[in-house]
Structure formats: C-alpha cells, structure tokens
Short mmCIF file of C-alpha atoms in Angstrom, two decimals:
data_model
loop_
_atom_site.label_atom_id
_atom_site.label_comp_id
_atom_site.label_asym_id
_atom_site.label_seq_id
_atom_site.Cartn_x
_atom_site.Cartn_y
_atom_site.Cartn_z
CA UNK B 1 -0.04 -0.02 -0.02
CA UNK B 2 1.35 3.46 -0.86
CA UNK B 3 0.48 5.08 2.55
CA UNK B 4 1.40 8.57 1.48
CA UNK B 5 -1.20 8.56 -1.25
CA UNK B 6 -4.05 6.63 0.17
CA UNK B 7 -4.19 7.56 3.80
CA UNK B 8 -5.76 10.44 5.65
CA UNK B 9 -3.26 11.78 7.93
CA UNK B 10 -4.08 13.51 11.21
CA UNK B 11 -1.68 16.02 12.87
CA UNK B 12 0.01 15.15 16.19
CA UNK B 13 1.62 18.45 17.06
CA UNK B 14 4.61 19.18 19.23
CA UNK B 15 4.24 21.53 22.22
CA UNK B 16 6.56 23.75 24.35
CA UNK B 17 6.38 24.40 28.06
CA UNK B 18 7.31 28.07 28.01
CA UNK B 19 7.63 27.78 31.67
CA UNK B 20 7.28 24.91 34.30
CA UNK B 21 6.72 25.47 37.97
CA UNK B 22 6.41 22.79 40.49
CA UNK B 23 4.10 24.18 43.21
CA UNK B 24 3.74 21.07 45.59
CA UNK B 25 2.22 17.61 45.70
CA UNK B 26 -1.52 16.41 46.06
CA UNK B 27 -2.58 13.78 48.65
CA UNK B 28 -1.77 11.05 46.11
CA UNK B 29 1.82 12.13 45.86
CA UNK B 30 1.44 13.55 42.29
CA UNK B 31 3.21 16.78 41.45
CA UNK B 32 1.41 19.82 41.27
CA UNK B 33 2.44 22.04 38.22
CA UNK B 34 1.89 25.28 36.60
CA UNK B 35 2.94 25.66 32.91
CA UNK B 36 2.19 27.45 29.77
CA UNK B 37 1.74 24.99 26.84
CA UNK B 38 2.56 26.60 23.49
CA UNK B 39 1.09 24.50 20.59
CA UNK B 40 3.48 24.21 17.43
CA UNK B 41 2.54 23.74 13.72
CA UNK B 42 5.08 20.89 13.46
CA UNK B 43 4.74 17.38 14.64
CA UNK B 44 4.08 13.72 13.92
CA UNK B 45 1.37 12.29 11.54
CA UNK B 46 -0.98 9.55 12.31
CA UNK B 47 -3.45 7.70 9.82
CA UNK B 48 -6.28 5.29 10.89
CA UNK B 49 -8.06 2.53 9.01
CA UNK B 50 -11.09 1.39 11.19
CA UNK B 51 -11.99 -2.35 10.93
CA UNK B 52 -14.84 -4.69 12.32
CA UNK B 53 -12.30 -7.28 13.88
CA UNK B 54 -11.79 -5.35 17.16
CA UNK B 55 -8.00 -5.67 16.63
CA UNK B 56 -5.93 -2.69 17.19
CA UNK B 57 -2.80 -3.08 14.95
CA UNK B 58 0.10 -0.60 14.81
CA UNK B 59 1.16 -1.02 11.25
CA UNK B 60 4.22 1.11 11.64
CA UNK B 61 6.46 -0.24 14.45
CA UNK B 62 8.36 2.26 16.72
CA UNK B 63 11.80 1.02 17.50
CA UNK B 64 12.38 -0.02 21.11
CA UNK B 65 8.85 0.40 22.18
CA UNK B 66 6.64 -2.71 22.96
CA UNK B 67 3.34 -2.39 21.23
CA UNK B 68 1.40 -2.77 24.72
CA UNK B 69 3.55 0.10 26.21
CA UNK B 70 2.90 2.34 23.09
CA UNK B 71 0.75 5.23 23.98
CA UNK B 72 -1.03 5.20 20.63
CA UNK B 73 -2.14 1.46 21.28
CA UNK B 74 -2.95 2.30 24.92
CA UNK B 75 -5.17 5.15 23.76
CA UNK B 76 -7.01 3.17 21.19
CA UNK B 77 -7.68 0.31 23.67
CA UNK B 78 -8.70 2.67 26.34
CA UNK B 79 -11.27 4.41 24.11
CA UNK B 80 -12.36 0.96 22.77
CA UNK B 81 -12.92 -0.28 26.35
CA UNK B 82 -14.69 3.03 27.56
CA UNK B 83 -17.37 2.76 24.84
CA UNK B 84 -17.37 -0.84 24.47
CA UNK B 85 -17.13 -0.80 20.60
CA UNK B 86 -16.61 -3.96 18.56
CA UNK B 87 -14.66 -1.82 16.18
CA UNK B 88 -10.79 -1.82 15.84
CA UNK B 89 -8.34 -0.15 13.51
CA UNK B 90 -4.96 -0.23 11.83
CA UNK B 91 -2.97 2.73 12.84
CA UNK B 92 0.07 4.11 10.81
CA UNK B 93 2.60 6.84 12.06
CA UNK B 94 5.05 9.25 10.32
CA UNK B 95 7.40 9.97 13.26
CA UNK B 96 9.05 13.41 13.22
CA UNK B 97 9.47 14.29 16.79
CA UNK B 98 12.37 12.88 18.86
CA UNK B 99 11.30 10.55 21.70
CA UNK B 100 12.14 11.74 25.23
CA UNK B 101 12.51 15.19 23.97
CA UNK B 102 9.96 17.03 26.35
CA UNK B 103 7.95 18.19 23.27
CA UNK B 104 5.07 16.02 24.02
CA UNK B 105 5.41 13.39 21.21
CA UNK B 106 3.89 10.36 22.90
CA UNK B 107 1.17 12.49 24.79
CA UNK B 108 0.43 14.17 21.48
CA UNK B 109 0.09 10.80 19.74
CA UNK B 110 -2.22 9.49 22.37
CA UNK B 111 -4.41 12.62 22.05
CA UNK B 112 -4.45 12.37 18.26
CA UNK B 113 -5.57 8.70 18.58
CA UNK B 114 -8.28 9.49 21.03
CA UNK B 115 -9.68 12.32 18.88
CA UNK B 116 -9.62 10.56 15.53
CA UNK B 117 -10.95 7.38 16.79
CA UNK B 118 -13.70 9.09 18.65
CA UNK B 119 -14.54 10.59 15.08
CA UNK B 120 -14.08 7.28 13.13
CA UNK B 121 -15.89 4.90 15.57
CA UNK B 122 -18.55 7.53 16.07
CA UNK B 123 -18.37 7.37 19.89
CA UNK B 124 -19.82 10.87 20.21
CA UNK B 125 -17.70 11.64 23.32
CA UNK B 126 -17.17 15.21 24.09
CA UNK B 127 -13.85 17.00 24.15
CA UNK B 128 -13.92 17.18 27.91
CA UNK B 129 -14.72 13.43 28.38
CA UNK B 130 -11.90 12.69 25.88
CA UNK B 131 -9.51 14.73 28.04
CA UNK B 132 -10.51 13.06 31.18
CA UNK B 133 -9.76 9.68 29.54
CA UNK B 134 -6.40 11.14 28.43
CA UNK B 135 -5.38 11.96 31.93
CA UNK B 136 -5.23 8.22 32.48
CA UNK B 137 -2.52 7.99 29.95
CA UNK B 138 -0.40 10.93 31.09
CA UNK B 139 -0.66 14.52 32.40
CA UNK B 140 -0.11 16.33 29.10
CA UNK B 141 -2.62 14.32 27.16
CA UNK B 142 -5.54 16.55 27.95
CA UNK B 143 -3.75 19.65 26.67
CA UNK B 144 -3.34 18.05 23.33
CA UNK B 145 -7.01 16.77 23.30
CA UNK B 146 -8.28 20.40 23.81
CA UNK B 147 -5.74 21.61 21.21
CA UNK B 148 -5.44 25.05 22.41
CA UNK B 149 -2.22 26.99 23.70
CA UNK B 150 -3.13 27.15 27.34
CA UNK B 151 -2.05 27.67 30.99
CA UNK B 152 -2.32 24.47 32.81
CA UNK B 153 -2.15 23.65 36.54
CA UNK B 154 -2.94 20.89 39.10
CA UNK B 155 -1.69 17.64 37.71
CA UNK B 156 -2.52 18.96 34.01
CA UNK B 157 -6.32 18.91 34.24
CA UNK B 158 -7.04 22.55 35.05
CA UNK B 159 -6.69 24.29 31.57
CA UNK B 160 -7.20 27.90 30.71
CA UNK B 161 -6.76 28.64 26.97
CA UNK B 162 -4.77 31.78 26.21
CA UNK B 163 -3.92 33.69 23.10
CA UNK B 164 -0.32 34.57 22.62
CA UNK B 165 1.21 36.86 20.16
CA UNK B 166 2.73 35.00 17.14
CA UNK B 167 6.37 33.80 17.74
CA UNK B 168 8.69 31.48 16.06
CA UNK B 169 10.80 28.77 17.85
CA UNK B 170 14.01 27.03 17.07
CA UNK B 171 13.76 23.66 18.84
CA UNK B 172 16.84 21.69 19.22
CA UNK B 173 17.39 17.96 20.45
CA UNK B 174 20.90 17.60 22.00
CA UNK B 175 20.85 13.74 21.30
CA UNK B 176 20.44 12.68 24.80
CA UNK B 177 17.30 11.08 26.37
CA UNK B 178 15.84 12.17 29.64
CA UNK B 179 13.92 10.06 32.06
CA UNK B 180 10.77 12.00 33.19
CA UNK B 181 10.48 9.79 36.23
CA UNK B 182 13.91 10.30 37.30
CA UNK B 183 13.66 14.02 37.10
CA UNK B 184 10.58 13.99 39.23
CA UNK B 185 12.05 11.67 41.81
CA UNK B 186 15.19 13.62 42.10
CA UNK B 187 15.84 14.76 45.76
CA UNK B 188 17.05 18.26 44.70
CA UNK B 189 13.95 19.08 42.55
CA UNK B 190 12.33 22.18 43.63
CA UNK B 191 8.68 21.40 44.78
CA UNK B 192 7.37 24.62 46.46
CA UNK B 193 7.69 27.14 43.83
CA UNK B 194 5.09 30.04 44.50
CA UNK B 195 2.09 29.72 42.30
CA UNK B 196 1.66 32.65 39.77
CA UNK B 197 -1.43 34.39 38.39
CA UNK B 198 -1.44 33.10 34.77
CA UNK B 199 -3.04 36.25 33.56
CA UNK B 200 0.20 38.07 34.70
CA UNK B 201 2.71 35.74 33.01
CA UNK B 202 6.00 36.99 31.66
CA UNK B 203 8.86 34.83 30.28
CA UNK B 204 11.42 36.70 32.20
CA UNK B 205 9.57 36.14 35.61
CA UNK B 206 9.28 32.40 35.17
CA UNK B 207 11.61 29.36 34.93
CA UNK B 208 11.56 25.78 34.21
CA UNK B 209 12.03 23.97 37.68
CA UNK B 210 13.55 20.89 36.09
CA UNK B 211 16.25 22.72 34.06
CA UNK B 212 19.05 22.83 36.88
CA UNK B 213 18.80 19.22 37.62
CA UNK B 214 18.80 18.11 33.87
CA UNK B 215 21.76 20.43 33.24
CA UNK B 216 23.78 18.91 36.02
CA UNK B 217 23.03 15.25 34.93
CA UNK B 218 23.23 16.03 31.16
CA UNK B 219 26.14 18.36 30.36
CA UNK B 220 25.03 18.42 26.56
CA UNK B 221 21.75 19.94 27.55
CA UNK B 222 23.70 22.61 29.63
CA UNK B 223 26.12 23.22 26.61
CA UNK B 224 23.26 23.55 24.09
CA UNK B 225 21.24 25.98 26.43
CA UNK B 226 24.36 28.14 26.85
CA UNK B 227 24.98 28.21 22.92
CA UNK B 228 21.39 29.23 22.24
CA UNK B 229 21.35 31.94 24.71
CA UNK B 230 23.80 33.81 22.66
CA UNK B 231 21.13 34.22 20.01
CA UNK B 232 17.79 34.56 21.70
CA UNK B 233 15.88 34.02 25.16
CA UNK B 234 16.09 30.12 25.46
CA UNK B 235 14.95 27.55 28.04
CA UNK B 236 14.49 23.82 28.39
CA UNK B 237 10.98 22.48 27.52
CA UNK B 238 9.43 19.96 29.98
CA UNK B 239 11.85 17.60 31.53
CA UNK B 240 14.10 17.82 28.45
CA UNK B 241 16.14 17.20 26.46
CA UNK B 242 14.94 19.64 23.91
CA UNK B 243 15.71 23.22 24.41
CA UNK B 244 14.07 26.16 22.42
CA UNK B 245 14.89 29.66 21.56
CA UNK B 246 12.37 32.32 20.83
CA UNK B 247 12.22 34.59 17.82
CA UNK B 248 9.86 37.14 16.38
CA UNK B 249 11.07 36.44 12.77
CA UNK B 250 11.23 32.99 11.08
CA UNK B 251 14.32 33.96 9.12
CA UNK B 252 16.22 34.74 12.22
CA UNK B 253 15.26 31.24 13.61
CA UNK B 254 16.32 29.54 10.34
CA UNK B 255 19.66 31.35 10.33
CA UNK B 256 20.37 30.22 13.95
CA UNK B 257 19.28 26.59 12.84
CA UNK B 258 21.77 26.78 10.07
CA UNK B 259 24.57 27.71 12.46
CA UNK B 260 23.90 24.71 14.75
CA UNK B 261 26.96 22.46 15.35
CA UNK B 262 26.60 19.05 13.48
CA UNK B 263 25.86 16.90 16.62
CA UNK B 264 22.55 18.85 17.44
CA UNK B 265 19.32 18.66 15.34
CA UNK B 266 16.56 21.26 15.31
CA UNK B 267 13.46 22.32 13.53
CA UNK B 268 11.76 25.76 13.24
CA UNK B 269 8.20 25.88 14.11
CA UNK B 270 5.54 28.66 14.48
CA UNK B 271 3.55 29.09 17.67
CA UNK B 272 -0.25 28.63 17.17
CA UNK B 273 -3.06 29.36 19.50
CA UNK B 274 -5.18 26.43 17.92
CA UNK B 275 -3.43 23.22 17.13
CA UNK B 276 -3.30 21.49 13.77
CA UNK B 277 -5.25 18.43 15.35
CA UNK B 278 -8.25 20.89 16.08
CA UNK B 279 -8.24 22.22 12.68
CA UNK B 280 -8.29 18.85 11.15
CA UNK B 281 -11.15 17.77 13.23
CA UNK B 282 -13.03 21.03 12.16
CA UNK B 283 -12.31 20.05 8.63
CA UNK B 284 -13.64 16.51 8.99
CA UNK B 285 -16.81 17.40 11.00
#
C-alpha cells in the first residue's frame, strides 16, 4: 500500500512548556504544576483505517517500544473499552519528533488517537470526556485533546486557553534522552515554587524548575542552552532534553538553525493558538 497517497493523515503536533513550575504535591503524591503550553505547527502524523475485527494493529513499529507500552495502542484500547465498541483499527505513524524530548511526542500521539478514533468509531464523546480519559495515559494528554495554547495547573487537568502573540521557535534536540520519572523523583527538584497568576505571565519572571537538575546530569543540555542563549531567549522544555529559543522572525530562527553544530538537530516551528489537530477535526466534521 502506498500510505502516502491513500491514507488520511491526522496531525500530532509538538508543544513547548514556555515555563514549568512545580508548586507542591497532592494527597496521592502527584506533583502539582503550573505551565504554559505553546502549541506548534510541526509534529508527527497518524493515519487510521477502522476495521470490524476489534483488533488494534500498529502498522508502523516504533523501535524500542513494545506495542502494549505504546501510548497510541494504549489510547486506542482505552477508548475501545470505555465505549465498548466492537470496532478496531490499523494505525500508521510518520514519526518526526524525537522521543524523550520534552515536546510531547507520545502524549500528542495518544491525544490524536483518542480524537481521531472518537470521530471514526462515532463514539460521540465530548472533548472534556476525551480529555478526562487522556489523563489516565499522562498529565499532558488533556492539553493536546483540547488543542489550545493554554495555561495548565494541578496535575494537568485544569486548563485555561490563552492567546499569545505570534512567535517562532527553534527547537533543538541535543541527542540525549531524559527519564521524566528520574527527574521528578530527584531529591533536589524544587517542589514549592510560589504559584503565579497566569494572567500576569511573563517569560522573564518564570523558569523551568527541572532545568538545573537536567543540566547537572546531562552536560550536553547545559552546553546547548548556553549556546542558544547567545542568540535569543532560551529555555529547556518539559523535563528535556529539547531546548527552545524564541524569535519574532522565522528567518532569524532559520539562520540560527543553519549555524547549529553538526551533533545537534533542530527544527523551526510557528507558535499557534489552535493546534493543527483541532483544525483537522473541524475540517472533517
């Protein structure tokens, strides 16, 4: 099958955490966060062929990830179980985003799977219900289901959509993988940052509470951050390892991308207030 021609591809966009504050823990031990999630116009793509067999088949294998552990597969099974549908599907993926990069690859894939299969299987679930389901797969999944650049707090379930001025980002992967679990279990991780009023957000008055820990354990991240700061305001996203620099002009971002040392790989993306996934859903509906 020529998948390029015959499949209908759904966007699975990247995100950036423009800041990430850890404000405490809840009674279940989960970290409480505040973050501003910036949606990007670049990401992976997924395609779905529904079937009547009930089988969920990942037609595109992802190296090093067992099918049962893959968030795409888990999202499909979760929705299938929740609505008790006899339908299944074959799922294809074009992977562009680095795994373990802190730009939401797996969470975004899960959200796209929930949104697309809700459409194909005609489940009729609301965005809010899909987001609640997504929370079972990961704290970032609801953000991608809603598909809006947004301020999030709690464990990721309290979401306030915001409109940001258009910016361009150079997102760079330093070639190392970061374990989110290890970062959040680190004894030196700040866990009592004072909550901010999201309506008064500024980049300069915020930080990424995970950045210092990652830079200590991964010198390549620290080196990349130091390099990018020569050109533009820069910060690590999520728990890393990706670092982003912010520009008002795409040509400036592309010029810095061209200057990247050969061992670092990056892409230029536009910040958008509504994700490509939501635009796709509107187009299909």
